[in-house]
Amino acid sequence: MAKTRVYLNGLIPGLERHFTGEDLAELTLLVENLRKGRAASARGKSTAEGYMGDATRAAVILTESTEYSYIDVNVSPDFVMANPEPGWNHVHREKETDNPIHNVVSELSQAGDFFTIPELELKTIDVKDYLIGTDVREFFLPDRAVAALELIQA
């Protein structure tokens, strides 16, 4: 299946958040570190080494999801450019079914028992605010909204 990276000239109106595949992969790795850090902090009655750094990195990824510059779609560049008609680009973001958002938000909320970070209010974090970055969305963008198309998988 072809995969195309659609580089954007700006944010897409109506798409408040977007997590790249790289973001989701990093969050998946951070979940395990956050779990270990929480367990070690609970046992040691102090913040485990690296725990706050992992929480901060996860929080930065969540907050920066409003500043995306590209979207990967599972079609060829020709399909993106030809639909619905020349001059327009069809961008269909498929649902990320294997995403760590629930687990990351849960772990960050629990990290709030041990520390605070300036990037995010841990005790009031809500998963609904972030899941919109992984749901199915479809857009028809004019050529001026798309900076470039790159075939990343034939």
C-alpha atoms as a printed R data frame, in Angstrom:
    type eleno elety resid chain resno       x      y       z
1   ATOM     1    CA   MET     A     1   0.000  0.000   0.000
2   ATOM     2    CA   ALA     A     2   1.338  3.429  -0.928
3   ATOM     3    CA   LYS     A     3   1.955  5.971   1.787
4   ATOM     4    CA   THR     A     4   2.323  9.694   1.143
5   ATOM     5    CA   ARG     A     5   3.487 12.467   3.430
6   ATOM     6    CA   VAL     A     6   1.461 15.636   2.835
7   ATOM     7    CA   TYR     A     7   3.490 18.664   3.929
8   ATOM     8    CA   LEU     A     8   1.268 21.572   4.853
9   ATOM     9    CA   ASN     A     9   1.672 25.340   4.520
10  ATOM    10    CA   GLY     A    10  -0.276 25.818   7.735
11  ATOM    11    CA   LEU     A    11  -2.706 24.148  10.070
12  ATOM    12    CA   ILE     A    12  -5.852 22.621   8.609
13  ATOM    13    CA   PRO     A    13  -8.990 24.463   9.749
14  ATOM    14    CA   GLY     A    14 -10.975 22.025  11.872
15  ATOM    15    CA   LEU     A    15  -7.997 19.806  12.706
16  ATOM    16    CA   GLU     A    16  -7.086 20.951  16.196
17  ATOM    17    CA   ARG     A    17  -4.596 18.155  16.948
18  ATOM    18    CA   HIS     A    18  -2.579 15.634  15.008
19  ATOM    19    CA   PHE     A    19  -0.130 13.024  16.259
20  ATOM    20    CA   THR     A    20   2.419 11.769  13.751
21  ATOM    21    CA   GLY     A    21   3.391  8.108  13.686
22  ATOM    22    CA   GLU     A    22   6.698  9.114  15.267
23  ATOM    23    CA   ASP     A    23   4.875 10.903  18.104
24  ATOM    24    CA   LEU     A    24   2.723  7.860  18.812
25  ATOM    25    CA   ALA     A    25   5.733  5.533  18.752
26  ATOM    26    CA   GLU     A    26   7.591  7.725  21.237
27  ATOM    27    CA   LEU     A    27   4.544  7.977  23.500
28  ATOM    28    CA   THR     A    28   4.228  4.185  23.433
29  ATOM    29    CA   LEU     A    29   7.802  3.890  24.712
30  ATOM    30    CA   LEU     A    30   7.250  6.595  27.320
31  ATOM    31    CA   VAL     A    31   4.211  4.806  28.797
32  ATOM    32    CA   GLU     A    32   6.380  1.976  30.098
33  ATOM    33    CA   ASN     A    33   8.926  4.420  31.512
34  ATOM    34    CA   LEU     A    34   6.158  6.379  33.213
35  ATOM    35    CA   ARG     A    35   4.752  3.206  34.775
36  ATOM    36    CA   LYS     A    36   8.183  2.217  36.081
37  ATOM    37    CA   GLY     A    37   8.840  5.730  37.368
38  ATOM    38    CA   ARG     A    38   5.494  5.845  39.165
39  ATOM    39    CA   ALA     A    39   6.075  2.449  40.796
40  ATOM    40    CA   ALA     A    40   9.610  3.363  41.874
41  ATOM    41    CA   SER     A    41   8.466  6.739  43.198
42  ATOM    42    CA   ALA     A    42   5.654  5.120  45.186
43  ATOM    43    CA   ARG     A    43   8.083  2.618  46.727
44  ATOM    44    CA   GLY     A    44  10.803  5.161  47.434
45  ATOM    45    CA   LYS     A    45   8.540  7.956  48.647
46  ATOM    46    CA   SER     A    46  10.445 10.355  46.385
47  ATOM    47    CA   THR     A    47  10.469 11.030  42.666
48  ATOM    48    CA   ALA     A    48  12.369  8.346  40.770
49  ATOM    49    CA   GLU     A    49  15.283  9.423  38.612
50  ATOM    50    CA   GLY     A    50  14.147 10.271  35.091
51  ATOM    51    CA   TYR     A    51  10.438 10.108  35.959
52  ATOM    52    CA   MET     A    52   9.859 13.851  35.737
53  ATOM    53    CA   GLY     A    53  11.841 14.038  32.493
54  ATOM    54    CA   ASP     A    54   9.735 11.303  30.897
55  ATOM    55    CA   ALA     A    55   6.538 12.999  32.072
56  ATOM    56    CA   THR     A    56   7.754 16.317  30.694
57  ATOM    57    CA   ARG     A    57   8.600 14.770  27.315
58  ATOM    58    CA   ALA     A    58   5.165 13.118  27.093
59  ATOM    59    CA   ALA     A    59   3.483 16.410  28.042
60  ATOM    60    CA   VAL     A    60   5.444 18.272  25.370
61  ATOM    61    CA   ILE     A    61   4.348 15.775  22.701
62  ATOM    62    CA   LEU     A    62   0.713 16.170  23.783
63  ATOM    63    CA   THR     A    63   0.813 19.973  23.806
64  ATOM    64    CA   GLU     A    64   2.746 20.229  20.531
65  ATOM    65    CA   SER     A    65   0.125 18.130  18.722
66  ATOM    66    CA   THR     A    66  -1.524 21.448  17.810
67  ATOM    67    CA   GLU     A    67   1.560 22.418  15.758
68  ATOM    68    CA   TYR     A    68   1.730 19.693  13.102
69  ATOM    69    CA   SER     A    69   3.410 20.345   9.731
70  ATOM    70    CA   TYR     A    70   2.486 17.169   7.830
71  ATOM    71    CA   ILE     A    71   0.063 14.275   7.707
72  ATOM    72    CA   ASP     A    72   0.788 10.788   6.379
73  ATOM    73    CA   VAL     A    73  -1.968  9.226   4.298
74  ATOM    74    CA   ASN     A    74  -2.261  5.673   2.953
75  ATOM    75    CA   VAL     A    75  -2.595  6.533  -0.728
76  ATOM    76    CA   SER     A    76  -0.332  7.566  -3.595
77  ATOM    77    CA   PRO     A    77   0.512 11.235  -4.309
78  ATOM    78    CA   ASP     A    78  -1.496 10.935  -7.553
79  ATOM    79    CA   PHE     A    79  -4.591  9.966  -5.562
80  ATOM    80    CA   VAL     A    80  -4.126 12.883  -3.150
81  ATOM    81    CA   MET     A    81  -3.854 15.393  -6.017
82  ATOM    82    CA   ALA     A    82  -6.598 13.999  -8.269
83  ATOM    83    CA   ASN     A    83  -9.463 13.883  -5.796
84  ATOM    84    CA   PRO     A    84 -12.009 15.358  -5.930
85  ATOM    85    CA   GLU     A    85 -10.612 17.328  -8.925
86  ATOM    86    CA   PRO     A    86  -7.382 18.993 -10.033
87  ATOM    87    CA   GLY     A    87  -6.454 21.931  -7.802
88  ATOM    88    CA   TRP     A    88  -7.648 20.136  -4.699
89  ATOM    89    CA   ASN     A    89  -6.002 17.563  -2.443
90  ATOM    90    CA   HIS     A    90  -7.759 14.742  -0.658
91  ATOM    91    CA   VAL     A    91  -6.299 14.181   2.808
92  ATOM    92    CA   HIS     A    92  -7.827 11.254   4.673
93  ATOM    93    CA   ARG     A    93  -6.389 10.536   8.095
94  ATOM    94    CA   GLU     A    94  -7.220  7.006   9.177
95  ATOM    95    CA   LYS     A    95  -8.005  6.211  12.779
96  ATOM    96    CA   GLU     A    96  -4.963  5.282  14.832
97  ATOM    97    CA   THR     A    97  -6.315  2.137  16.443
98  ATOM    98    CA   ASP     A    98  -3.143  1.216  18.297
99  ATOM    99    CA   ASN     A    99  -2.377  4.456  20.051
100 ATOM   100    CA   PRO     A   100  -1.093  5.117  23.556
101 ATOM   101    CA   ILE     A   101  -3.106  8.268  24.309
102 ATOM   102    CA   HIS     A   102  -5.326  6.714  27.020
103 ATOM   103    CA   ASN     A   103  -2.334  5.187  28.790
104 ATOM   104    CA   VAL     A   104  -0.174  8.319  28.545
105 ATOM   105    CA   VAL     A   105  -2.905 10.573  29.906
106 ATOM   106    CA   SER     A   106  -3.606  8.121  32.739
107 ATOM   107    CA   GLU     A   107   0.075  7.939  33.672
108 ATOM   108    CA   LEU     A   108   0.514 11.716  33.515
109 ATOM   109    CA   SER     A   109  -2.514 12.205  35.725
110 ATOM   110    CA   GLN     A   110  -1.029  9.837  38.292
111 ATOM   111    CA   ALA     A   111   2.364 11.544  38.013
112 ATOM   112    CA   GLY     A   112   0.628 14.610  39.404
113 ATOM   113    CA   ASP     A   113   0.711 12.856  42.799
114 ATOM   114    CA   PHE     A   114   4.512 13.216  42.805
115 ATOM   115    CA   PHE     A   115   5.306 16.504  41.052
116 ATOM   116    CA   THR     A   116   4.087 19.303  38.809
117 ATOM   117    CA   ILE     A   117   5.508 20.415  35.491
118 ATOM   118    CA   PRO     A   118   5.029 23.751  33.727
119 ATOM   119    CA   GLU     A   119   4.094 22.158  30.385
120 ATOM   120    CA   LEU     A   120   0.771 20.704  31.514
121 ATOM   121    CA   GLU     A   121  -1.607 20.679  34.477
122 ATOM   122    CA   LEU     A   122  -1.301 16.992  35.337
123 ATOM   123    CA   LYS     A   123  -4.184 16.689  37.794
124 ATOM   124    CA   THR     A   124  -6.793 18.023  35.345
125 ATOM   125    CA   ILE     A   125  -5.599 16.429  32.098
126 ATOM   126    CA   ASP     A   126  -8.499 14.959  30.088
127 ATOM   127    CA   VAL     A   127  -8.040 12.181  27.531
128 ATOM   128    CA   LYS     A   128 -10.862 13.582  25.360
129 ATOM   129    CA   ASP     A   129  -8.747 16.651  24.630
130 ATOM   130    CA   TYR     A   130  -6.098 14.460  22.977
131 ATOM   131    CA   LEU     A   131  -7.984 11.590  21.336
132 ATOM   132    CA   ILE     A   132  -9.157 13.991  18.628
133 ATOM   133    CA   GLY     A   133  -5.567 13.838  17.397
134 ATOM   134    CA   THR     A   134  -6.018 10.197  16.374
135 ATOM   135    CA   ASP     A   135  -9.562  9.928  14.997
136 ATOM   136    CA   VAL     A   136 -10.667  9.560  11.370
137 ATOM   137    CA   ARG     A   137 -10.706 12.882   9.546
138 ATOM   138    CA   GLU     A   138 -11.126 13.753   5.883
139 ATOM   139    CA   PHE     A   139 -10.239 17.066   4.267
140 ATOM   140    CA   PHE     A   140 -10.223 18.532   0.786
141 ATOM   141    CA   LEU     A   141  -7.459 21.114   0.674
142 ATOM   142    CA   PRO     A   142  -6.724 23.614  -2.090
143 ATOM   143    CA   ASP     A   143  -3.276 23.413  -3.691
144 ATOM   144    CA   ARG     A   144  -2.160 26.549  -1.800
145 ATOM   145    CA   ALA     A   145  -2.567 24.684   1.520
146 ATOM   146    CA   VAL     A   146  -0.190 21.885   0.511
147 ATOM   147    CA   ALA     A   147   3.545 22.638   0.398
148 ATOM   148    CA   ALA     A   148   4.658 19.274  -1.023
149 ATOM   149    CA   LEU     A   149   3.845 15.605  -1.374
150 ATOM   150    CA   GLU     A   150   6.409 12.898  -0.685
151 ATOM   151    CA   LEU     A   151   5.971  9.223  -1.451
152 ATOM   152    CA   ILE     A   152   7.374  7.547   1.667
153 ATOM   153    CA   GLN     A   153   6.299  3.984   0.895
154 ATOM   154    CA   ALA     A   154   5.537  2.580  -2.545
